[in-house]
Coordinates of C-alpha atoms in Angstrom, one line a residue:
X236 CA 0.0 0.0 0.0
X237 CA 1.4 3.4 -1.1
X238 CA 2.1 6.0 1.6
X239 CA -0.1 9.1 1.4
X240 CA 1.6 12.0 -0.4
X241 CA -0.4 14.5 1.4
X242 CA 1.7 16.9 3.6
X243 CA 1.8 20.5 4.7
X244 CA 1.0 22.9 1.8
X245 CA 4.4 23.3 0.1
X246 CA 6.0 26.6 -1.0
X247 CA 8.6 26.6 -3.6
X248 CA 10.9 29.4 -4.6
X249 CA 12.5 29.8 -1.2
X250 CA 15.9 30.4 -2.7
X251 CA 14.4 33.0 -5.1
X252 CA 12.7 34.8 -2.2
X253 CA 16.0 34.8 -0.3
X254 CA 17.9 36.2 -3.3
X255 CA 15.4 39.0 -3.9
X256 CA 15.5 40.0 -0.3
X257 CA 19.3 40.0 -0.4
X258 CA 19.2 42.4 -3.4
X259 CA 16.6 44.7 -1.9
X260 CA 17.9 44.9 1.7
X261 CA 21.2 43.2 2.4
X262 CA 23.4 44.3 -0.5
X263 CA 22.5 48.1 0.0
X264 CA 23.5 47.8 3.6
X265 CA 26.7 45.9 2.8
X266 CA 27.5 48.6 0.1
X267 CA 27.3 51.3 2.8
X268 CA 29.8 49.3 5.0
X269 CA 32.1 48.6 2.0
X270 CA 32.1 52.2 0.9
X271 CA 32.9 53.4 4.4
X272 CA 35.8 51.0 5.0
X273 CA 37.5 51.5 1.5
X274 CA 38.0 55.3 1.2
X275 CA 40.1 56.1 -1.9
X276 CA 40.2 52.4 -2.8
X277 CA 42.2 51.4 0.3
X278 CA 40.7 48.8 2.6
X279 CA 40.6 50.2 6.2
X280 CA 38.3 48.5 8.7
X281 CA 38.5 51.3 11.2
X282 CA 38.0 54.1 8.6
X283 CA 34.5 55.0 9.8
X284 CA 35.5 55.6 13.5
X285 CA 38.8 57.3 12.3
X286 CA 36.7 59.7 10.1
X287 CA 34.6 60.7 13.2
X288 CA 37.3 60.7 15.8
X289 CA 39.6 62.8 13.7
X290 CA 36.8 65.3 12.9
X291 CA 35.9 67.2 16.0
X292 CA 32.6 68.3 14.5
X293 CA 31.6 64.7 13.6
X294 CA 32.6 63.4 17.0
X295 CA 30.5 66.0 18.6
X296 CA 27.5 64.9 16.4
X297 CA 28.0 61.3 17.5
X298 CA 28.2 62.3 21.2
X299 CA 25.0 64.4 20.7
X300 CA 23.2 61.4 19.4
X301 CA 24.2 59.1 22.2
X302 CA 23.6 61.7 24.9
X303 CA 20.1 62.4 23.3
X304 CA 19.2 58.8 23.4
X305 CA 20.2 58.4 27.1
X306 CA 18.2 61.6 28.0
X307 CA 15.1 60.6 26.2
X308 CA 15.1 57.2 28.0
X309 CA 15.3 59.0 31.3
X310 CA 12.4 61.4 30.6
X311 CA 10.4 58.7 28.8
X312 CA 10.7 56.6 32.0
X313 CA 9.4 59.5 34.2
X314 CA 6.4 59.7 31.9
X315 CA 5.7 56.1 31.3
X316 CA 6.3 54.3 34.7
X317 CA 3.7 56.2 36.7
X318 CA 1.2 56.0 33.9
X319 CA 1.7 52.2 33.5
X320 CA 1.1 51.8 37.3
X321 CA -2.1 53.9 37.2
X322 CA -3.5 52.1 34.2
X323 CA -2.6 48.6 35.6
X324 CA -3.2 49.0 39.2
X325 CA -6.0 51.4 39.6
X326 CA -9.7 51.4 38.5
X327 CA -8.8 54.0 35.9
X328 CA -7.5 51.1 33.8
X329 CA -11.1 50.1 33.1
X330 CA -11.4 52.9 30.7
X331 CA -10.1 51.0 27.7
X332 CA -10.5 53.9 25.4
X333 CA -7.7 55.7 27.0
X334 CA -5.3 53.2 25.6
X335 CA -6.4 54.2 22.0
X336 CA -6.0 57.8 22.9
X337 CA -2.6 57.3 24.4
X338 CA -1.4 55.8 21.2
X339 CA -2.1 59.0 19.2
X340 CA 1.3 60.6 20.1
X341 CA 3.2 57.5 18.9
X342 CA 1.3 57.4 15.6
X343 CA 1.7 61.1 14.9
X344 CA 4.7 61.8 12.5
X345 CA 7.5 63.3 14.7
X346 CA 8.1 66.2 12.4
X347 CA 4.5 67.2 12.7
X348 CA 4.5 67.0 16.5
X349 CA 7.7 69.0 16.5
X350 CA 6.3 71.7 14.3
X351 CA 3.3 71.9 16.6
X352 CA 5.3 72.6 19.7
X353 CA 7.5 75.1 17.9
X354 CA 4.4 77.1 16.9
X355 CA 3.1 77.0 20.4
X356 CA 6.3 78.0 22.2
X357 CA 8.0 80.4 19.8
X358 CA 8.2 84.1 20.5
X359 CA 4.7 85.6 19.9
X360 CA 3.3 82.0 19.6
X361 CA 0.1 80.6 21.0
X362 CA 1.5 80.1 24.5
X363 CA 2.3 83.8 24.9
X364 CA -1.0 84.8 23.3
X365 CA -3.0 82.6 25.8
X366 CA -0.7 83.5 28.8
X367 CA 1.3 86.7 28.1
X368 CA 3.3 86.1 31.3
X369 CA 4.9 83.0 29.8
X370 CA 7.0 85.2 27.6
X371 CA 9.6 85.2 30.3
X372 CA 10.0 81.3 30.1
X373 CA 9.2 80.3 26.5
X374 CA 12.7 81.1 25.1
X375 CA 14.1 78.5 27.5
X376 CA 12.1 75.9 25.6
X377 CA 14.3 76.2 22.5
X378 CA 17.1 74.2 24.0
X379 CA 18.4 70.7 24.2
X380 CA 15.9 69.9 27.0
X381 CA 13.1 71.2 24.9
X382 CA 14.1 68.7 22.2
X383 CA 14.3 65.9 24.8
X384 CA 10.8 66.7 25.9
X385 CA 9.4 66.6 22.4
X386 CA 10.9 63.3 21.5
X387 CA 9.9 61.8 25.0
X388 CA 6.3 62.9 24.5
X389 CA 6.4 61.1 21.2
X390 CA 7.9 57.9 22.4
X391 CA 6.5 57.3 26.0
X392 CA 3.4 55.4 24.8
X393 CA 5.8 52.7 23.5
X394 CA 7.4 52.2 26.8
X395 CA 4.1 52.6 28.6
X396 CA 2.5 49.7 26.9
X397 CA 5.4 47.4 27.6
X398 CA 5.4 48.3 31.3
X399 CA 1.6 48.2 31.7
X400 CA 1.4 44.8 30.1
X401 CA 4.1 43.5 32.5
X402 CA 2.3 44.9 35.5
X403 CA -0.9 43.2 34.5
X404 CA 0.9 39.9 34.3
X405 CA 2.2 40.3 37.9
X406 CA -0.7 38.6 39.7
X407 CA -2.2 40.1 42.7
X408 CA -1.2 37.0 44.6
X409 CA 2.5 37.9 44.4
X410 CA 1.9 41.2 46.1
X411 CA -0.5 39.7 48.6
X412 CA 2.2 37.1 49.5
X413 CA 4.7 39.9 50.2
X414 CA 2.1 41.8 52.3
X415 CA 1.2 38.7 54.4
X416 CA 4.8 38.5 55.4
X417 CA 4.7 42.2 56.6
X418 CA 6.2 44.0 53.5
X419 CA 5.4 47.6 53.1
X420 CA 4.4 49.2 49.7
X421 CA 8.0 50.4 49.3
X422 CA 9.4 47.1 50.0
X423 CA 7.0 45.2 47.7
X424 CA 7.9 47.7 45.0
X425 CA 11.6 47.3 45.4
X426 CA 11.7 43.5 46.0
X427 CA 8.8 42.2 43.9
X428 CA 7.4 44.6 41.2
X429 CA 10.6 46.3 40.1
X430 CA 12.7 43.1 39.6
X431 CA 9.8 41.5 37.5
X432 CA 9.6 44.7 35.5
X433 CA 13.3 45.0 34.8
X434 CA 13.3 42.7 31.7
X435 CA 10.4 44.6 30.1
X436 CA 11.9 47.9 31.0
X437 CA 15.4 47.0 29.6
X438 CA 13.9 46.0 26.4
X439 CA 11.7 49.1 26.1
X440 CA 14.6 51.4 27.1
X441 CA 16.9 49.9 24.4
X442 CA 14.2 50.3 21.8
X443 CA 13.6 53.9 22.9
X444 CA 17.3 54.5 22.5
X445 CA 17.4 53.1 19.0
X446 CA 14.3 55.0 17.9
X447 CA 15.7 58.2 19.3
X448 CA 19.1 58.0 17.6
X449 CA 17.4 56.9 14.3
X450 CA 14.8 59.7 14.4
X451 CA 15.1 62.3 11.6
X452 CA 12.0 64.5 11.8
X453 CA 12.5 66.2 15.1
X454 CA 16.3 66.8 14.6
X455 CA 15.5 68.2 11.1
X456 CA 13.0 70.7 12.4
X457 CA 13.6 71.5 16.1
X458 CA 17.2 70.5 16.2
X459 CA 18.2 72.6 13.3
X460 CA 16.5 75.6 14.9
X461 CA 18.5 75.3 18.1
X462 CA 21.7 74.3 16.4
X463 CA 21.8 70.8 17.8
X464 CA 22.9 68.2 15.1
X465 CA 22.8 64.5 15.4
X466 CA 23.8 61.6 13.1
X467 CA 20.7 61.5 11.1
X468 CA 20.5 65.2 10.3
X469 CA 24.2 65.2 9.4
X470 CA 23.8 62.2 7.1
X471 CA 21.0 64.1 5.3
X472 CA 23.0 67.2 5.1
X473 CA 26.1 65.5 3.4
X474 CA 23.7 63.8 0.8
X475 CA 21.1 66.5 0.2
X476 CA 23.4 69.7 0.3
X477 CA 26.2 70.8 -1.9
X478 CA 29.1 69.8 -1.7
X479 CA 27.8 66.2 -1.6
X480 CA 30.1 64.0 0.5
X481 CA 29.2 60.3 0.4
X482 CA 32.4 59.4 2.2
X483 CA 31.4 61.2 5.4
X484 CA 27.7 60.2 4.9
X485 CA 28.5 56.5 4.7
X486 CA 30.9 56.7 7.7
X487 CA 28.2 58.2 9.9
X488 CA 25.6 55.7 8.5
X489 CA 28.0 52.8 9.3
X490 CA 28.5 54.0 12.9
X491 CA 24.7 54.5 13.3
X492 CA 24.0 51.1 11.9
X493 CA 26.6 49.5 14.2
X494 CA 25.2 51.2 17.3
X495 CA 21.7 50.0 16.4
X496 CA 22.7 46.5 15.7
X497 CA 24.6 46.3 19.1
X498 CA 21.5 47.6 20.8
X499 CA 19.3 45.0 19.1
X500 CA 21.9 42.2 20.1
X501 CA 21.7 43.4 23.8
X502 CA 18.0 43.4 23.5
X503 CA 18.0 39.8 22.4
X504 CA 20.3 38.8 25.3
X505 CA 18.0 40.4 27.8
X506 CA 15.0 38.8 26.3
X507 CA 16.5 35.4 26.4
X508 CA 18.2 35.5 29.8
X509 CA 16.2 37.9 32.0
X510 CA 12.7 36.9 31.6
X511 CA 10.3 35.4 34.2
X512 CA 7.2 33.1 34.0
X513 CA 4.4 35.2 35.3
X514 CA 1.5 33.2 33.9
X515 CA 0.9 29.7 35.4
X516 CA -1.8 27.1 35.3
X517 CA -3.6 28.4 38.3
X518 CA -4.5 31.6 36.6
X519 CA -4.0 35.0 38.0
X520 CA -5.9 38.1 39.2
X521 CA -4.5 41.6 39.2
X522 CA -5.2 43.6 42.2
X523 CA -6.4 47.1 41.4
X524 CA -7.1 50.0 43.8
X525 CA -10.0 52.4 43.5
X526 CA -9.2 55.7 42.0
X527 CA -11.0 58.0 44.6
X528 CA -9.7 60.6 47.0
X529 CA -6.5 62.6 46.6
X530 CA -4.8 59.6 45.0
X531 CA -7.5 59.3 42.4
X532 CA -7.4 63.0 41.7
X533 CA -3.6 63.0 41.4
X534 CA -3.8 60.0 39.0
X535 CA -6.4 61.7 36.8
X536 CA -4.4 65.0 36.9
X537 CA -1.2 63.2 35.8
X538 CA -3.1 61.5 33.0
X539 CA -4.7 64.7 31.8
X540 CA -1.3 66.5 31.9
X541 CA 0.3 63.8 29.6
X542 CA -2.6 64.0 27.2
X543 CA -2.5 67.8 27.0
X544 CA 1.3 67.8 26.5
X545 CA 1.5 65.0 24.0
X546 CA -1.8 65.5 22.0
X547 CA -3.4 68.8 23.0
X548 CA -0.6 71.2 22.5
X549 CA 0.7 70.0 19.1
X550 CA -2.7 69.4 17.6
X551 CA -4.0 72.7 18.9
X552 CA -1.1 74.5 17.2
X553 CA -1.4 72.5 14.0
X554 CA -5.2 73.1 13.6
X555 CA -5.1 76.6 14.7
X556 CA -2.2 77.5 12.3
X557 CA -4.1 76.0 9.4
X558 CA -7.2 78.1 10.1
X559 CA -5.5 81.6 10.7
X560 CA -6.0 84.3 8.0
X561 CA -3.0 86.3 9.3
X562 CA -0.5 85.0 11.7
X563 CA 0.3 88.5 12.9
X564 CA -3.3 89.1 14.2
X565 CA -3.1 86.1 16.5
X566 CA -6.0 84.1 18.0
X567 CA -9.5 85.5 17.4
X568 CA -12.7 84.2 15.9
X569 CA -12.5 86.8 13.2
X570 CA -9.0 85.6 12.1
X571 CA -10.2 82.1 11.3
X572 CA -10.8 80.8 7.8
X573 CA -11.0 77.7 5.7
X574 CA -9.4 79.3 2.7
X575 CA -6.1 77.6 3.2
X576 CA -7.8 74.2 2.8
X577 CA -9.5 75.4 -0.4
X578 CA -6.2 76.7 -1.7
X579 CA -4.5 73.4 -0.7
X580 CA -7.1 71.1 -2.2
X581 CA -8.0 73.2 -5.3
X582 CA -7.5 71.4 -8.7
X583 CA -4.0 72.0 -10.1
X584 CA -2.5 73.5 -7.0
X585 CA 1.0 72.5 -5.8
X586 CA -0.6 71.1 -2.6
X587 CA -3.1 69.0 -4.5
X588 CA -0.3 67.6 -6.8
X589 CA 1.7 66.8 -3.7
X590 CA -1.2 65.0 -2.1
X591 CA -2.0 63.0 -5.3
X592 CA 1.7 62.1 -5.6
X593 CA 1.6 60.8 -2.0
X594 CA -1.5 58.7 -2.6
X595 CA -0.2 57.4 -5.9
X596 CA 3.2 56.4 -4.5
X597 CA 1.6 54.9 -1.3
X598 CA -0.9 52.9 -3.4
X599 CA 1.8 51.5 -5.7
X600 CA 4.2 50.7 -2.9
X601 CA 1.4 49.0 -0.8
X602 CA 0.2 46.8 -3.7
X603 CA 3.8 45.6 -4.5
X604 CA 4.7 45.2 -0.8
X605 CA 1.5 43.1 -0.2
X606 CA 2.4 40.8 -3.0
X607 CA 6.0 40.3 -2.1
X608 CA 5.3 40.4 1.7
X609 CA 2.7 37.6 1.2
X610 CA 5.1 35.5 -0.8
X611 CA 7.8 36.0 1.8
X612 CA 5.5 35.4 4.7
X613 CA 4.2 32.1 3.3
X614 CA 7.8 31.1 2.3
X615 CA 9.0 31.7 5.9
X616 CA 6.1 29.7 7.4
X617 CA 7.3 28.4 10.8
X618 CA 11.0 29.1 10.0
X619 CA 12.1 25.6 10.4
X620 CA 14.9 25.5 7.8
X621 CA 18.0 27.7 7.6
X622 CA 16.7 29.1 4.4
X623 CA 13.4 30.1 6.0
X624 CA 15.3 31.6 9.0
X625 CA 17.5 33.7 6.7
X626 CA 14.5 34.9 4.8
X627 CA 12.8 35.9 8.1
X628 CA 15.9 37.8 9.3
X629 CA 16.3 39.7 6.0
X630 CA 12.7 40.5 5.8
X631 CA 13.0 42.1 9.4
X632 CA 16.1 44.1 8.6
X633 CA 14.3 47.3 7.4
X634 CA 12.6 47.5 10.9
X635 CA 15.9 46.9 12.6
X636 CA 18.1 49.5 11.0
X637 CA 17.4 53.3 10.9
X638 CA 15.5 54.3 7.8
X639 CA 18.0 57.0 6.7
X640 CA 20.8 54.3 6.7
X641 CA 18.7 52.0 4.4
X642 CA 17.9 54.9 2.2
X643 CA 21.6 55.8 1.8
X644 CA 22.4 52.2 0.9
X645 CA 19.6 52.1 -1.7
X646 CA 20.9 55.4 -3.3
X647 CA 24.5 53.9 -3.4
X648 CA 23.3 50.6 -4.9
X649 CA 20.7 51.8 -7.5
X650 CA 22.9 54.7 -8.5
X651 CA 26.1 52.8 -9.0
X652 CA 27.8 53.0 -12.4
X653 CA 27.6 49.2 -12.9
X654 CA 23.8 49.1 -12.2
X655 CA 22.2 48.1 -15.6
X656 CA 18.7 49.3 -14.5
X657 CA 18.4 53.1 -14.7
X658 CA 16.0 53.3 -11.7
X659 CA 17.6 56.1 -9.7
X660 CA 15.9 59.6 -9.9
X661 CA 12.7 58.1 -11.2
X662 CA 9.1 57.5 -9.8
X663 CA 10.0 53.8 -9.6
X664 CA 12.9 54.5 -7.2
X665 CA 10.5 56.1 -4.8
X666 CA 8.2 53.2 -4.9
X667 CA 11.0 50.7 -4.5
X668 CA 12.3 52.6 -1.4
X669 CA 8.9 52.6 0.2
X670 CA 8.5 48.9 -0.5
X671 CA 11.8 48.0 1.0
X672 CA 11.3 50.3 4.1
X673 CA 7.8 49.0 4.9
X674 CA 7.9 45.4 3.6
X675 CA 8.2 43.9 7.2
X676 CA 4.7 45.0 8.1
X677 CA 3.0 42.8 5.5
X678 CA 5.5 39.9 6.1
X679 CA 4.7 39.9 9.9
X680 CA 0.9 40.2 9.4
X681 CA 0.9 37.4 6.8
X682 CA 3.3 35.2 8.8
X683 CA 1.2 35.6 11.9
X684 CA -2.1 34.7 10.1
X685 CA -0.5 31.7 8.3
X686 CA 1.1 30.5 11.6
X687 CA -2.3 30.2 13.2
X688 CA -3.6 27.9 10.5
X689 CA -3.8 24.0 10.9
X690 CA -2.0 22.3 8.1
X691 CA -4.9 19.8 8.0
X692 CA -7.0 22.5 6.3
X693 CA -4.7 22.5 3.2
X694 CA -4.2 18.7 3.4
X695 CA -8.0 18.2 3.3
X696 CA -8.2 20.3 0.1
X697 CA -5.5 18.1 -1.5
X698 CA -7.1 14.9 -0.4
X699 CA -10.3 15.8 -2.2
X700 CA -8.4 16.5 -5.4
X701 CA -7.8 20.3 -5.2
X702 CA -4.8 21.5 -7.1
X703 CA -2.3 23.8 -5.3
X704 CA -3.8 26.8 -7.1
X705 CA -7.3 25.8 -6.1
X706 CA -6.3 25.1 -2.5
X707 CA -4.5 28.5 -2.3
X708 CA -7.5 30.4 -3.9
X709 CA -10.4 28.8 -2.1
X710 CA -8.8 27.8 1.4
X711 CA -5.6 29.7 2.2
X712 CA -6.2 33.1 0.6
X713 CA -9.5 33.8 2.4
X714 CA -7.8 32.9 5.7
X715 CA -4.9 35.1 5.3
X716 CA -6.7 38.0 3.6
X717 CA -7.2 40.0 6.9
X718 CA -3.5 39.9 7.4
X719 CA -2.8 41.0 3.9
X720 CA -5.3 43.8 4.2
X721 CA -3.8 45.0 7.5
X722 CA -0.3 45.0 5.8
X723 CA -1.5 46.9 2.8
X724 CA -3.2 49.6 5.0
X725 CA -0.2 49.9 7.3
X726 CA 2.2 50.3 4.4
X727 CA -0.1 52.8 2.7
X728 CA -0.4 54.8 5.9
X729 CA 3.2 55.1 6.7
X730 CA 4.2 55.6 3.1
X731 CA 1.8 58.4 2.7
X732 CA 3.6 60.4 5.5
X733 CA 7.2 59.3 5.0
X734 CA 9.7 62.2 5.2
X735 CA 13.3 61.2 5.2
X736 CA 13.1 58.8 2.1
X737 CA 11.0 61.4 0.3
X738 CA 13.6 64.1 0.8
X739 CA 16.5 62.0 -0.4
X740 CA 14.8 60.0 -3.2
X741 CA 12.3 62.2 -4.9
X742 CA 13.1 63.4 -8.4
X743 CA 13.5 67.1 -8.8
X744 CA 10.3 69.3 -8.8
X745 CA 8.3 66.4 -7.4
X746 CA 6.8 66.7 -3.9
X747 CA 4.8 64.5 -1.6
X748 CA 2.6 65.6 1.3
X749 CA 5.5 65.2 3.8
X750 CA 8.0 67.2 1.8
X751 CA 5.3 69.8 1.1
X752 CA 4.7 70.2 4.8
X753 CA 8.4 70.4 5.4
X754 CA 9.0 72.9 2.6
X755 CA 6.1 75.2 3.6
X756 CA 7.2 75.3 7.2
X757 CA 10.7 76.1 6.3
X758 CA 9.6 78.8 3.8
X759 CA 7.3 80.6 6.2
X760 CA 4.0 79.5 4.5
X761 CA 3.0 77.8 7.8
X762 CA -0.9 77.8 7.3
X763 CA -0.6 75.8 4.0
X764 CA 1.8 73.4 5.5
X765 CA -0.3 72.8 8.6
X766 CA -3.5 72.4 6.5
X767 CA -1.7 69.6 4.7
X768 CA -0.6 68.1 8.1
X769 CA -4.3 68.0 9.2
X770 CA -5.3 66.3 5.9
X771 CA -2.5 63.8 6.1
X772 CA -3.2 62.9 9.8
X773 CA -6.9 62.7 8.9
X774 CA -6.1 60.1 6.2
X775 CA -3.8 58.2 8.5
X776 CA -6.5 58.1 11.3
X777 CA -9.1 56.9 9.0
X778 CA -7.0 54.1 7.8
X779 CA -5.9 53.1 11.3
X780 CA -9.6 52.9 12.3
X781 CA -10.2 50.8 9.2
X782 CA -7.3 48.4 10.3
X783 CA -8.9 48.1 13.7
X784 CA -12.3 47.4 12.1
X785 CA -10.9 44.7 9.9
X786 CA -8.9 43.1 12.8
X787 CA -10.2 39.6 13.3
X788 CA -9.3 39.6 16.9
X789 CA -11.6 42.6 17.4
X790 CA -14.5 40.7 15.7
X791 CA -13.9 37.7 17.9
X792 CA -14.0 39.8 21.0
X793 CA -17.4 41.3 20.0
X794 CA -19.0 37.8 19.7

C-alpha cells in the first residue's frame, strides 16, 4: 500500500525569495559598509571611526546622538512608569478607550508634532498669546531639553504599553504574599514589582534609545533651529546639500548602523536571559485599587497632563495655524478661515499635486509590498529550515536599521555605475524605497495569520483532489486575507507620510505631502503646511480605524 503523499502545503521558490531580499535589503547595507571602509580604494576596517574621531565636529555629532538617546530614555521613564502603574493597578485602567487615545502621540509623525510645539512655544506663539506672562520662560524651551521633551512625548506610549502589560501579568497573589509577610508598599515595589519589570523595562529602554538616535523628523526641524545636530541630520546634510560627501555620509551611516545592531543584540540577550514566567496554570488576578480621593485626583491629573502635553498642545497648534488668516493678528474668531484648505485642495494647486503624488506612491508601494510580503511570509512559514530563518531575518532588517541608513544604501546601490537598470531619480525608485522600508509589516501580518492555520486544512483540500492553485485560492487566501489587508493599509498609511526617504529619493520638482509640509514650514507658509498636516493625519487616522475594524481579533472579542 502506497504511503499518502499529502503533507503540509508546500511553498517553492525559497531560494528566489531569499535572493530577492538579499538584493533589496542586504546588498545596499553591505555597500554602505564597504564604501565606508574603503576610502580612496584602500581597505581600512577602522575608517568610519577614524573619520569621526579625527573630525571634532563629527565626534560632537556622535556624542550628541548618544547623549540624546540616554536623556530621552530618562524622561520617557518618568512619563511612562507612573502612567503604567495607574492604568494597571487602579480602576482608571477600566477605561479602555484611554489606551487608544494614548497611542495618538506615537502614531503622529514626529516632524508634525515638533512643528506643533515650535508654533506653540515660539516668540509671539500661541502660549504667549494665551498667557502673556509666559514670555519670560518660552525662550528656554528652545534648547536641548526642549528637544528631549518633544521626543519623549512622542515615544513614551511605546514604553508605557510594555510596562503596563508586564504589570498586568504580575498577579495580585505575588503582592499579597509579600504583604502577608509584613512587606510595606515600598518594600513590595523594590523586591517584587521592580525586579519583575526589569526585563520589560530593559527591552523598552533599548528600543527607545534606538528609535531616538534613528529619528530624523525632530532633529531636522527643532534640532536645526537650536543648532543641535545628530547623526541622522548630518547624514541628510552630506547627501542633500552641496558639496555632496558620500564618504562622510557612509561613515556616519555605518556607525549609526553599528550602534543600532549592538542595541538589538543586547535586547536579544535580555529577552532570552532575563525573563520570568508570570502566567501559570492556576490563573491570576490583578489587584487594582479604587481611583478615589486625593490619590485618584492626582492620577487623573497626571493622565490629563500627559494627554494635553502629548496631544493637546501639538494638535491645537497645527489646527489653529491651518485656520488663521493672518498670523500677525493672533488668536481671534474673526481671524479664522478655511481658505487655506480650499487653496491646498483646489485642482491643479501644488498642494493637490503633492497629495496626489503621495497617494499614488503609497498605493503603488502598498500593492507591491503586499504581493512580495505575502510570498515571503508564506515562504518563511514556521521558519524551520536555515533558508526560512535567513528569509525571516532579511525581511525584518528594514525594521531593525534606521530608515535613513537604508535609504543611503539604496541610493548607493541603485545609482552605481555598474547598475544596468536606470531606476535612480525616477518614480519607480521612490516606490521601491517605500516597498523596502515597509515590507516587514506585510510579512509579519501574513506570517502571523499563516502560523495560526492548521496544516490539515490544506491537506483536506488536496485529499479531495484540489490543485495547489485551487487550495490557495479557495482555502488559504481567504484565511490570510485579513493579514494581507492590514499589511496593505499599514504600508499605505506610513508611506503616505514618509519624510526622510522622500527628501532624499524624490526626483527634482516632485513633492509629496510630507515634503510639502516640510518645505512650507521652512519657507514661512505655515498655514498651508499645517493644512496639509491636518489632511495627512486625517487620512492616517481613517486608515488606522479601518485596520482596527478589519482586525479579526476585534471581531472575535465582540462575539
